[in-house]
Each structure stands twice: as structure tokens, then as C-alpha cells.
Coordinates of C-alpha atoms in Angstrom, one line a residue:
M1 CA 74.6 -5.3 -18.7
P2 CA 78.0 -4.7 -20.5
I3 CA 77.6 -4.0 -24.1
F4 CA 79.9 -6.9 -25.2
I5 CA 77.6 -9.4 -23.3
F6 CA 74.5 -8.0 -25.0
I7 CA 76.1 -8.3 -28.4
D8 CA 77.2 -11.9 -27.7
N9 CA 73.6 -12.8 -26.7
V10 CA 72.3 -11.3 -29.9
K11 CA 74.8 -13.4 -31.9
H12 CA 73.7 -16.5 -30.1
Q13 CA 70.0 -15.7 -30.8
N14 CA 70.7 -15.1 -34.5
N15 CA 72.7 -18.3 -34.7
F16 CA 69.8 -20.1 -33.0
M17 CA 67.2 -18.7 -35.5
K18 CA 69.4 -19.6 -38.4
K19 CA 69.7 -23.2 -37.2
L20 CA 65.9 -23.3 -36.6
K21 CA 65.3 -22.2 -40.2
V22 CA 67.7 -24.8 -41.5
L23 CA 65.9 -27.5 -39.4
S24 CA 62.5 -26.3 -40.6
V25 CA 63.6 -26.4 -44.3
S26 CA 65.1 -29.8 -43.7
A27 CA 61.9 -31.1 -42.1
V28 CA 59.9 -29.8 -45.1
V29 CA 62.2 -31.6 -47.5
V30 CA 61.8 -34.8 -45.6
W31 CA 58.0 -34.4 -45.3
A32 CA 57.8 -33.6 -49.0
S33 CA 59.7 -36.7 -49.9
G34 CA 57.4 -38.8 -47.8
Y35 CA 54.4 -37.1 -49.3
F36 CA 55.2 -37.9 -52.8
L37 CA 56.1 -41.5 -52.0
V38 CA 53.0 -42.1 -49.9
S39 CA 50.6 -40.2 -52.2
N40 CA 51.5 -42.6 -55.0
F41 CA 51.7 -45.8 -53.1
S42 CA 49.3 -45.6 -50.1
G43 CA 46.5 -48.1 -50.4
L44 CA 42.9 -48.2 -49.3
P45 CA 42.1 -48.6 -45.6
N46 CA 41.7 -52.3 -44.6
V47 CA 38.0 -52.2 -43.7
E48 CA 34.7 -53.6 -44.9
P49 CA 33.4 -52.0 -48.2
D50 CA 30.5 -50.2 -46.4
K51 CA 33.0 -48.7 -43.9
M52 CA 35.3 -47.5 -46.6
P53 CA 34.0 -43.9 -47.2
L54 CA 34.2 -43.1 -43.5
A55 CA 37.7 -44.7 -43.2
V56 CA 38.9 -42.6 -46.2
L57 CA 37.5 -39.4 -44.8
E58 CA 39.0 -40.1 -41.4
Q59 CA 42.4 -41.0 -42.9
A60 CA 42.3 -37.8 -44.9
G61 CA 42.2 -35.9 -41.6
C62 CA 39.2 -33.7 -42.6
V63 CA 38.1 -33.2 -39.0
M64 CA 41.5 -31.6 -38.1
C65 CA 40.4 -28.4 -39.8
H66 CA 36.7 -28.9 -40.6
S67 CA 35.3 -29.4 -37.2
K68 CA 34.3 -27.3 -34.2
E69 CA 35.8 -30.1 -32.0
A70 CA 39.2 -29.8 -33.7
T71 CA 42.2 -29.1 -31.5
Q72 CA 45.6 -27.7 -32.6
P73 CA 48.2 -30.4 -33.1
F74 CA 51.5 -30.4 -31.1
Y75 CA 53.5 -28.9 -34.0
A76 CA 51.3 -25.8 -33.9
H77 CA 53.9 -24.4 -31.5
V78 CA 56.5 -24.4 -34.2
P79 CA 57.3 -20.7 -35.3
I80 CA 55.5 -19.7 -38.5
A81 CA 53.7 -23.0 -38.8
G82 CA 51.5 -22.2 -35.8
Q83 CA 49.9 -19.2 -37.5
L84 CA 49.4 -21.1 -40.7
I85 CA 47.7 -23.9 -38.8
K86 CA 45.5 -21.5 -36.9
T87 CA 44.5 -19.8 -40.2
D88 CA 43.8 -23.1 -41.9
M89 CA 41.6 -24.3 -39.1
E90 CA 39.6 -21.1 -39.0
E91 CA 39.2 -21.0 -42.8
G92 CA 38.4 -24.8 -42.9
L93 CA 35.6 -24.4 -40.4
K94 CA 34.1 -21.4 -42.3
H95 CA 33.8 -23.5 -45.4
F96 CA 32.6 -26.8 -43.9
D97 CA 32.0 -28.5 -40.5
I98 CA 32.3 -32.1 -41.5
T99 CA 31.5 -33.4 -38.0
P100 CA 27.7 -34.0 -38.6
T101 CA 28.7 -35.9 -41.8
I102 CA 31.1 -38.2 -39.9
E103 CA 28.4 -38.8 -37.3
E104 CA 25.8 -39.6 -40.0
L105 CA 28.2 -42.1 -41.6
K106 CA 28.9 -43.8 -38.3
A107 CA 25.2 -44.1 -37.6
G108 CA 24.5 -45.5 -41.1
K109 CA 22.4 -42.6 -42.1
I110 CA 22.0 -40.9 -45.5
V111 CA 24.3 -37.9 -45.6
N112 CA 23.1 -34.4 -46.1
E113 CA 23.0 -33.4 -49.8
T114 CA 25.1 -30.2 -49.3
A115 CA 27.8 -32.2 -47.5
L116 CA 28.0 -34.6 -50.5
A117 CA 28.3 -31.6 -52.8
K118 CA 31.1 -30.1 -50.8
I119 CA 33.1 -33.3 -50.6
E120 CA 32.6 -33.9 -54.4
H121 CA 33.6 -30.3 -55.2
S122 CA 36.8 -30.5 -53.2
I123 CA 37.7 -33.9 -54.9
N124 CA 37.1 -32.6 -58.4
D125 CA 39.1 -29.4 -58.0
N126 CA 41.9 -31.2 -56.0
S127 CA 41.7 -28.6 -53.2
M128 CA 41.5 -31.0 -50.3
P129 CA 43.6 -31.9 -48.5
P130 CA 45.9 -29.0 -49.1
L131 CA 49.5 -29.8 -50.1
R132 CA 51.0 -28.4 -46.9
F133 CA 48.7 -30.5 -44.8
S134 CA 49.5 -33.7 -46.8
I135 CA 53.2 -33.0 -46.5
V136 CA 52.9 -33.2 -42.7
H137 CA 50.2 -36.0 -42.7
W138 CA 51.5 -38.4 -45.3
T139 CA 48.5 -40.8 -45.2
S140 CA 46.0 -38.0 -45.7
S141 CA 46.7 -37.8 -49.4
L142 CA 43.7 -38.7 -51.6
N143 CA 45.0 -40.9 -54.4
K144 CA 43.0 -42.0 -57.3
A145 CA 41.6 -45.1 -55.6
K146 CA 40.5 -43.1 -52.5
K147 CA 38.8 -40.4 -54.6
Q148 CA 36.9 -43.0 -56.5
V149 CA 35.7 -44.6 -53.3
L150 CA 34.3 -41.2 -52.2
L151 CA 32.8 -40.4 -55.6
D152 CA 31.1 -43.8 -55.9
W153 CA 29.7 -43.3 -52.4
I154 CA 28.4 -39.8 -53.2
A155 CA 26.6 -41.2 -56.3
S156 CA 25.1 -43.9 -54.3
E157 CA 23.8 -41.5 -51.6
R158 CA 22.3 -39.3 -54.2
K159 CA 20.4 -42.2 -55.8
K160 CA 18.8 -42.7 -52.4
L161 CA 18.0 -39.0 -51.9
N162 CA 16.5 -38.4 -55.4
A163 CA 14.7 -41.7 -55.7
N164 CA 11.1 -41.4 -56.8
T165 CA 11.6 -37.8 -58.1
G166 CA 11.3 -38.8 -61.7
I167 CA 14.8 -37.6 -62.5
A168 CA 16.2 -38.9 -65.8
K169 CA 18.9 -41.5 -65.5
K170 CA 21.6 -39.3 -67.1
F171 CA 21.0 -36.7 -64.4
E172 CA 20.8 -39.0 -61.3
N173 CA 24.2 -37.9 -60.1
E174 CA 23.5 -34.2 -60.3
P175 CA 23.9 -32.1 -57.1
V176 CA 20.2 -31.0 -57.5
W177 CA 17.1 -32.9 -58.4
P178 CA 13.3 -32.3 -59.0
V179 CA 11.0 -31.6 -56.1
V180 CA 7.8 -33.7 -55.7
A181 CA 4.5 -32.9 -54.0
P182 CA 4.1 -34.1 -50.4
K183 CA 2.2 -37.2 -49.6
N184 CA 0.2 -38.5 -46.6
I185 CA -1.3 -35.0 -45.9
D186 CA -4.3 -34.7 -43.6
A187 CA -6.7 -32.6 -45.7
R188 CA -8.8 -31.6 -42.7
K189 CA -5.7 -30.2 -40.9
V190 CA -4.6 -28.5 -44.1
K191 CA -8.0 -26.7 -44.4
L192 CA -7.8 -25.5 -40.8
G193 CA -4.2 -24.5 -41.2
S194 CA -5.0 -22.4 -44.2
I195 CA -7.7 -20.5 -42.2
L196 CA -5.2 -20.0 -39.4
Y197 CA -2.5 -18.9 -41.7
H198 CA -4.8 -16.1 -42.9
H199 CA -6.4 -15.4 -39.5
T200 CA -5.6 -12.0 -37.9
A201 CA -6.8 -13.3 -34.5
L202 CA -3.2 -14.6 -34.0
S203 CA -2.1 -11.0 -33.5
G204 CA -2.9 -8.9 -30.5
D205 CA -4.9 -6.2 -32.3
E206 CA -6.2 -8.6 -35.0
T207 CA -4.5 -6.8 -37.8
V208 CA -1.6 -9.1 -38.8
S209 CA -1.7 -12.7 -40.0
C210 CA 1.0 -15.1 -41.3
A211 CA 0.0 -14.1 -44.8
T212 CA 0.9 -10.4 -44.0
C213 CA 4.6 -11.2 -44.2
H214 CA 4.3 -14.3 -46.4
P215 CA 1.6 -13.5 -49.0
L216 CA 1.0 -16.5 -51.2
D217 CA 0.3 -14.3 -54.3
K218 CA 3.7 -12.7 -54.0
G219 CA 6.0 -15.6 -54.1
G220 CA 5.5 -16.4 -50.4
A221 CA 7.3 -13.2 -49.2
D222 CA 6.1 -9.6 -48.8
G223 CA 8.7 -8.0 -51.1
L224 CA 9.9 -5.6 -48.4
Q225 CA 13.5 -5.2 -47.1
T226 CA 12.1 -6.1 -43.6
S227 CA 8.5 -6.9 -42.8
T228 CA 6.0 -4.6 -41.1
G229 CA 4.4 -6.1 -38.0
I230 CA 1.8 -5.1 -35.4
R231 CA 1.5 -1.3 -34.8
K232 CA 3.5 -0.7 -38.0
Q233 CA 6.7 -1.9 -36.3
K234 CA 9.6 -2.9 -38.6
G235 CA 11.4 -6.2 -38.3
D236 CA 15.2 -6.5 -38.4
I237 CA 15.6 -9.2 -41.1
N238 CA 14.2 -10.1 -44.5
A239 CA 11.2 -12.4 -44.6
P240 CA 12.1 -15.6 -46.5
T241 CA 9.6 -17.4 -48.7
V242 CA 7.2 -19.9 -47.2
Y243 CA 7.1 -21.9 -50.4
N244 CA 9.1 -25.2 -50.1
A245 CA 10.0 -24.2 -46.5
V246 CA 9.1 -27.7 -45.5
F247 CA 12.3 -29.0 -47.1
N248 CA 14.6 -26.7 -45.0
H249 CA 16.8 -28.4 -42.5
R250 CA 15.8 -25.8 -39.9
Q251 CA 13.7 -22.7 -40.0
F252 CA 14.5 -19.0 -39.7
W253 CA 17.7 -17.4 -40.9
D254 CA 19.4 -18.3 -37.6
G255 CA 18.0 -21.8 -37.4
R256 CA 16.3 -21.4 -34.1
A257 CA 13.3 -23.5 -35.1
D258 CA 13.8 -27.2 -36.0
N259 CA 10.7 -27.6 -38.0
L260 CA 7.6 -25.8 -39.4
Q261 CA 5.5 -26.4 -36.3
S262 CA 8.2 -24.8 -34.1
Q263 CA 8.5 -21.9 -36.5
A264 CA 4.8 -21.3 -36.6
G265 CA 4.8 -20.7 -32.8
G266 CA 7.3 -17.9 -33.0
P267 CA 5.7 -14.9 -34.7
P268 CA 2.4 -15.0 -32.8
L269 CA 4.3 -14.2 -29.5
N270 CA 6.9 -11.9 -31.0
P271 CA 6.3 -8.4 -29.8
V272 CA 7.3 -6.8 -33.1
E273 CA 5.6 -9.3 -35.5
M274 CA 2.2 -10.2 -34.0
D275 CA 2.4 -9.6 -30.2
G276 CA -0.5 -12.0 -29.6
G277 CA 0.1 -11.9 -25.9
D278 CA 0.0 -15.6 -25.0
W279 CA -1.7 -18.7 -26.3
D280 CA -4.7 -18.4 -24.0
K281 CA -5.4 -14.9 -25.3
I282 CA -5.0 -16.1 -28.9
A283 CA -7.4 -19.0 -28.2
K284 CA -10.0 -16.6 -26.8
R285 CA -9.8 -14.4 -29.9
L286 CA -10.2 -17.5 -32.2
E287 CA -13.1 -18.7 -30.1
K288 CA -15.1 -15.6 -31.2
D289 CA -15.3 -17.3 -34.7
S290 CA -17.8 -19.9 -33.5
A291 CA -18.2 -21.7 -36.8
F292 CA -14.4 -22.1 -37.2
A293 CA -14.1 -23.1 -33.5
K294 CA -16.6 -25.9 -34.0
E295 CA -14.8 -27.1 -37.2
F296 CA -11.5 -26.9 -35.4
K297 CA -12.6 -29.0 -32.4
A298 CA -13.9 -31.7 -34.7
V299 CA -10.3 -32.4 -35.6
Y300 CA -8.6 -31.2 -32.4
P301 CA -11.0 -32.0 -29.5
D302 CA -9.0 -30.1 -27.0
G303 CA -9.4 -26.9 -29.0
F304 CA -7.1 -24.0 -29.7
T305 CA -3.9 -24.9 -27.9
E306 CA -0.4 -23.9 -29.0
K307 CA 0.3 -27.4 -30.1
N308 CA -2.9 -27.7 -32.2
I309 CA -2.7 -24.3 -33.8
T310 CA 0.9 -24.7 -34.8
D311 CA 0.3 -28.3 -36.0
A312 CA -2.5 -27.2 -38.3
I313 CA -0.4 -24.3 -39.7
A314 CA 2.6 -26.6 -40.3
E315 CA 0.4 -29.1 -42.1
F316 CA -0.9 -26.4 -44.4
E317 CA 2.6 -25.0 -45.0
S318 CA 3.9 -28.4 -45.8
T319 CA 1.6 -28.4 -48.9
L320 CA 3.1 -25.2 -50.2
V321 CA 5.5 -27.1 -52.5
T322 CA 6.0 -25.8 -56.0
V323 CA 6.6 -28.6 -58.6
D324 CA 7.3 -28.9 -62.3
S325 CA 9.4 -25.8 -62.9
D326 CA 11.0 -25.7 -66.3
F327 CA 14.2 -26.9 -64.6
D328 CA 12.5 -29.8 -63.0
L329 CA 11.0 -30.9 -66.3
F330 CA 14.5 -30.6 -67.8
L331 CA 15.9 -32.9 -65.1
K332 CA 13.1 -35.3 -65.8
G333 CA 14.2 -35.6 -69.4
D334 CA 12.5 -32.8 -71.4
E335 CA 15.4 -31.2 -73.2
N336 CA 13.2 -28.5 -74.5
A337 CA 11.8 -27.4 -71.2
M338 CA 14.7 -24.9 -70.7
S339 CA 16.2 -22.4 -73.1
E340 CA 19.8 -22.8 -74.2
N341 CA 20.8 -19.8 -72.2
A342 CA 19.3 -21.3 -69.1
K343 CA 21.2 -24.5 -69.7
K344 CA 24.4 -22.6 -70.0
G345 CA 23.5 -20.8 -66.8
Y346 CA 23.0 -24.1 -65.0
K347 CA 26.4 -25.3 -66.2
L348 CA 28.0 -22.1 -64.9
F349 CA 26.1 -22.4 -61.7
K350 CA 27.7 -25.8 -61.2
D351 CA 31.2 -24.9 -62.5
M352 CA 31.4 -22.0 -60.1
G353 CA 30.5 -24.1 -57.1
C354 CA 27.1 -22.4 -56.5
A355 CA 25.5 -25.9 -56.4
V356 CA 27.7 -26.8 -53.5
C357 CA 25.5 -24.9 -51.1
H358 CA 22.4 -24.5 -53.2
S359 CA 22.0 -28.3 -53.6
G360 CA 19.4 -31.0 -53.3
R361 CA 15.7 -30.8 -54.1
N362 CA 15.3 -27.3 -52.6
L363 CA 18.5 -25.8 -54.0
G364 CA 19.4 -24.6 -50.5
G365 CA 18.0 -24.7 -47.0
Q366 CA 20.2 -27.5 -45.8
T367 CA 23.2 -25.7 -44.2
F368 CA 24.2 -22.4 -42.7
E369 CA 27.0 -20.7 -44.6
Y370 CA 29.3 -17.8 -43.8
M371 CA 28.2 -14.6 -45.7
G372 CA 31.4 -13.1 -47.2
L373 CA 33.5 -16.3 -47.6
K374 CA 36.0 -14.6 -49.9
A375 CA 35.7 -10.9 -49.0
D376 CA 34.2 -8.8 -46.2
Y377 CA 30.6 -8.5 -47.4
F378 CA 29.5 -6.4 -44.4
K379 CA 32.3 -3.9 -44.6
E380 CA 31.7 -3.3 -48.3
R381 CA 27.9 -3.3 -48.0
G382 CA 27.9 -0.7 -45.3
N383 CA 24.9 0.3 -43.3
V384 CA 21.5 -0.7 -44.9
G385 CA 19.3 0.1 -41.9
K386 CA 18.3 -1.8 -38.8
I387 CA 19.4 -5.3 -39.8
N388 CA 20.2 -8.3 -37.7
D389 CA 23.5 -9.5 -39.1
K390 CA 24.3 -12.0 -36.3
G391 CA 23.1 -15.1 -38.0
L392 CA 23.4 -18.6 -36.5
V393 CA 25.3 -17.4 -33.4
S394 CA 21.9 -16.1 -32.1
F395 CA 20.8 -19.7 -31.8
T396 CA 24.1 -21.6 -31.0
K397 CA 25.8 -18.9 -28.9
D398 CA 29.0 -19.9 -30.6
E399 CA 30.9 -16.9 -31.8
R400 CA 32.3 -18.9 -34.7
D401 CA 28.8 -18.9 -36.1
T402 CA 28.6 -15.1 -36.4
H403 CA 27.5 -14.1 -39.9
K404 CA 26.4 -17.6 -40.8
F405 CA 22.9 -17.8 -42.3
K406 CA 20.7 -20.5 -43.6
T407 CA 21.3 -20.9 -47.3
P408 CA 18.0 -19.8 -48.8
T409 CA 16.1 -21.9 -51.4
L410 CA 16.5 -20.7 -54.9
R411 CA 13.2 -22.1 -56.0
N412 CA 10.9 -19.3 -57.3
V413 CA 13.8 -16.9 -56.6
S414 CA 12.8 -14.5 -59.4
L415 CA 9.6 -13.8 -57.4
T416 CA 11.2 -13.3 -53.9
A417 CA 13.2 -10.1 -54.1
P418 CA 14.7 -8.3 -52.2
Y419 CA 17.5 -10.8 -51.6
F420 CA 19.7 -12.0 -48.7
H421 CA 19.0 -11.8 -45.0
D422 CA 19.4 -8.0 -45.2
G423 CA 17.1 -7.4 -48.2
S424 CA 19.9 -5.2 -49.6
T425 CA 19.2 -5.8 -53.3
S426 CA 16.1 -6.2 -55.3
N427 CA 17.9 -7.0 -58.5
L428 CA 18.5 -10.6 -59.4
K429 CA 21.4 -9.6 -61.7
E430 CA 23.1 -7.7 -58.8
A431 CA 22.4 -10.6 -56.4
V432 CA 24.3 -12.9 -58.7
E433 CA 27.2 -10.5 -59.0
I434 CA 27.4 -10.2 -55.2
M435 CA 27.3 -13.9 -54.6
A436 CA 30.0 -14.5 -57.3
K437 CA 32.3 -11.9 -55.7
F438 CA 31.8 -12.5 -52.0
Q439 CA 31.2 -16.3 -52.0
R440 CA 33.2 -17.5 -55.0
D441 CA 35.8 -14.8 -55.7
K442 CA 34.6 -14.6 -59.3
N443 CA 34.1 -11.6 -61.7
L444 CA 31.5 -12.6 -64.2
S445 CA 30.9 -11.2 -67.6
D446 CA 27.5 -9.6 -68.4
E447 CA 26.7 -12.6 -70.6
E448 CA 27.6 -15.1 -67.9
I449 CA 25.4 -13.2 -65.4
A450 CA 22.5 -13.1 -67.9
D451 CA 22.7 -16.9 -68.4
I452 CA 22.7 -17.6 -64.7
V453 CA 19.7 -15.3 -64.3
K454 CA 17.9 -17.2 -67.0
F455 CA 18.7 -20.5 -65.1
L456 CA 17.3 -19.0 -61.9
E457 CA 14.2 -17.8 -63.7
S458 CA 13.6 -21.5 -64.8
L459 CA 13.2 -22.5 -61.1
T460 CA 9.7 -21.0 -60.8
G461 CA 7.3 -23.9 -60.1
K462 CA 3.7 -24.7 -60.0
L463 CA 1.2 -24.9 -57.2
N464 CA -2.0 -26.8 -57.8
G465 CA -1.2 -27.0 -61.5
K466 CA -0.7 -23.2 -61.9
K467 CA 2.7 -21.6 -62.3
L468 CA 3.5 -19.1 -59.6
E469 CA 3.5 -15.4 -60.5
K470 CA 3.9 -12.3 -58.5
K471 CA 0.7 -10.2 -58.4

């Protein structure tokens, strides 16, 4: 190619890029003008009052970035804008998948407490929708009237969720609320489940029980980085507490069990944990305890089946609810139940956004969150041994769920060290620092950390009238 033709082509390309930039800037100016007009004058959707929250969320375009089903819009092919859109969609999904919330609203169901807290938090700090999104999508702007619709709806949903908890009226719109003891429990099944929970016949060599990894006198967890199973084999993830597990949305760090009964069926067949062989072999070992077998068949006539064994264990575990912590009593109206430092810690806990994920009666357990939302936790942590860092992806097989873990309950947290799925720290102060840095991008003072720790210590509850302690 002659050199003068090459230079001429370059000139044309440069002119084209200049024109493109001018057009892009002009478009932004037009969009911005529209944004400021529409954000001030756009009214509420024309729908029935009970449909309003859903309509506002849909009009805000939340699902365009906060949904696994989201697809890139046509303008994603515009230079520069495309990468911004891709980044926004990836980050949006890391923070919140709003699809289940939209589905719950459409079905007329009460919305998950963590979803409520996330929406409320984004409204209060004016972070959603982002300005550059609203510039392009004029009607997505949340004006004062729309925000109030959502805030009123959130308050209404919380009243349904925390009804009959004894919460004081002034606290009824808090993101967390007291826990109450379960009702409609079958005492006969509970007794059988308690025996099974402590019965080593569930394991192949009759050395390991549920209580081995979840001892009730140690906060419901064994205090090890990873538990020791049959034949002294080490697990690859920290054992969470069994206390208040009945309130979890799903069980296990990766959510592979949808309830306590399903969870109870896992460890007995796990080759590292109990290696019980199969349920027929487990039944034969349990049958050796003739007195227990007779008692069991009086409640479950068909005997030691997988369904019956796990049902009894689940019934027992559903009673392991710790009530009347100092914090619960405070929420019920006893101003003296918590120290002033603990109260300051609770305020910090909310102000920092910790209560967004650690919400509801269990202060967690409702969603799966990305570990290292604000910084690369795994890179800075380094190698801490044989740990399963995969998270929710192990269950969903969706790579976008890598490093997402079930948010643990904070109830009795001062008794359940070491912390996180990897059991990487046994110090509550350090755990607070880590979460502040990697999840909230905050550097806290020693005083602030100490206050939050005091708040966390106020979450230790009672079982059968006695406050839990670690023996």
C-alpha cells in the first residue's frame, strides 16, 4: 500500500473517532437534561396500591443489573460504554440478585428480610440507581414519592415478619428482631432426635456423632478450623453452629440442603465425616440398641429408615433456638439490657451496612454473599490449609456463584470461633476488622471495633432458660 494512502486512511479514522466522541458527549448532554427533568417530574406508576412496590422496582430497572437473567442492552456495543455496562452488571449481581424478590412480589409473598434491608440501604444512601444508569434510563430515577412507596412497603413487610416476637413498637422497623422459641414441636420426636444426634452408630466405626462436630456445650460448633471426622480425617470447611440453624434459608455453606432434614442426611454418608456406608447398614447398627429401637418404632412404626432418622434429628435441631439474649431484651423494650458501648456498636453495625446481610431474626442465614465484595479476600488471605473456597457454585454449578457463601448467623457468635467458612481467625476483633475491610471498605478505629464486639457479645442467648456458655 502506498504510504500516502495509508496516511489518508489514518486521517479518516482519526476524524471518525473525533466525530464519535463529539456524538457521545452530545448524547450524554441530552440524556443528562432529560434525567434532571424526569427525575423531578416523573410521577408514580398508574397501578393499584398493592402493585405499586413492584411497579416502582420494575420501573427503576433493577433487574437490568441485579439479575442472573439480565442481558446486555443494545447500546452496550457503543465504545467505552460497553465495558462500563458489563462492569456494572457484574458488580450489581455480586451485590444483589433481585430476581427472587420480584418473583415473591408477583406471587404476593412476604419478601426475604435481607432483600428488604438491601433495598432500604440503597434508598437511604442514594446509591441506586446510579446516576449514569438514570441518565440513559430516564424513568428509572427514584424520586421522593417513589422512595416513600418502597420505604412504606418495607416497613409493612417487616411488621409481618416480626409479628409476635415481642419487639417494642419503636423498634418494629429495625432490620433485625427478636427470636422466639419454636411452637408445635413433637416432644416424642425431639427425644428420639436428641438420642440420634448423640448416637455414634450413625458412623461406620461407631466413633463419630453429630455432636462430635456440633457439640452443644461449645456453642454448637467444635471450635476447630475444620472438623475431624471418621478415622481422624480432616474436613475442608469450618463447621457452622447448629444453634438457630432452623432459621437458615438453606443449609451448609454452599446451600446444597434446603432444610434441616435434608442436611441431617448428608454427614452420615459422607466418607470423610461419618462414612456410615448406607442407610441399611446404619439401621442395623441402631437396631443393636434394642431399647432405643423399641422406643423409636413406637413413633416410627417402619423403623430406622433414612426418612425417619433424619426427620427425628431435624425435629430435635429445630428446638435448638436461643432466646432472650441481651439484645433481644433490648429490642423488646428493656433499655438497660445492653451496655452503652453495645448500643453504640449496634448503631455502627447498622450505619456500616452490616445489618443489610446479617438481618432478620437470625442476623444472617438468609442469603449467599460474595466473600471479598470490596477487595480480594482470597488473595490477601493466602493459603490457610486444605479449604473449600468454592461456595455456592458447588451447588448451583453457576460460575458466577464462586466465592459466595451462606451468610452465617451472628447469634452466639462470641462462642463460635474460629470464623468464616475457612476458620481463618479465632479472634472476634480481627473478624470485625476483616469484614469491615473486605465487605464494606471501611477502616475502623479501635474504639469502634470494641463497640461492635460488645454488640456481638450481646447476641448470646438462652436455651431452656440458661444462657449459653462455652465449656
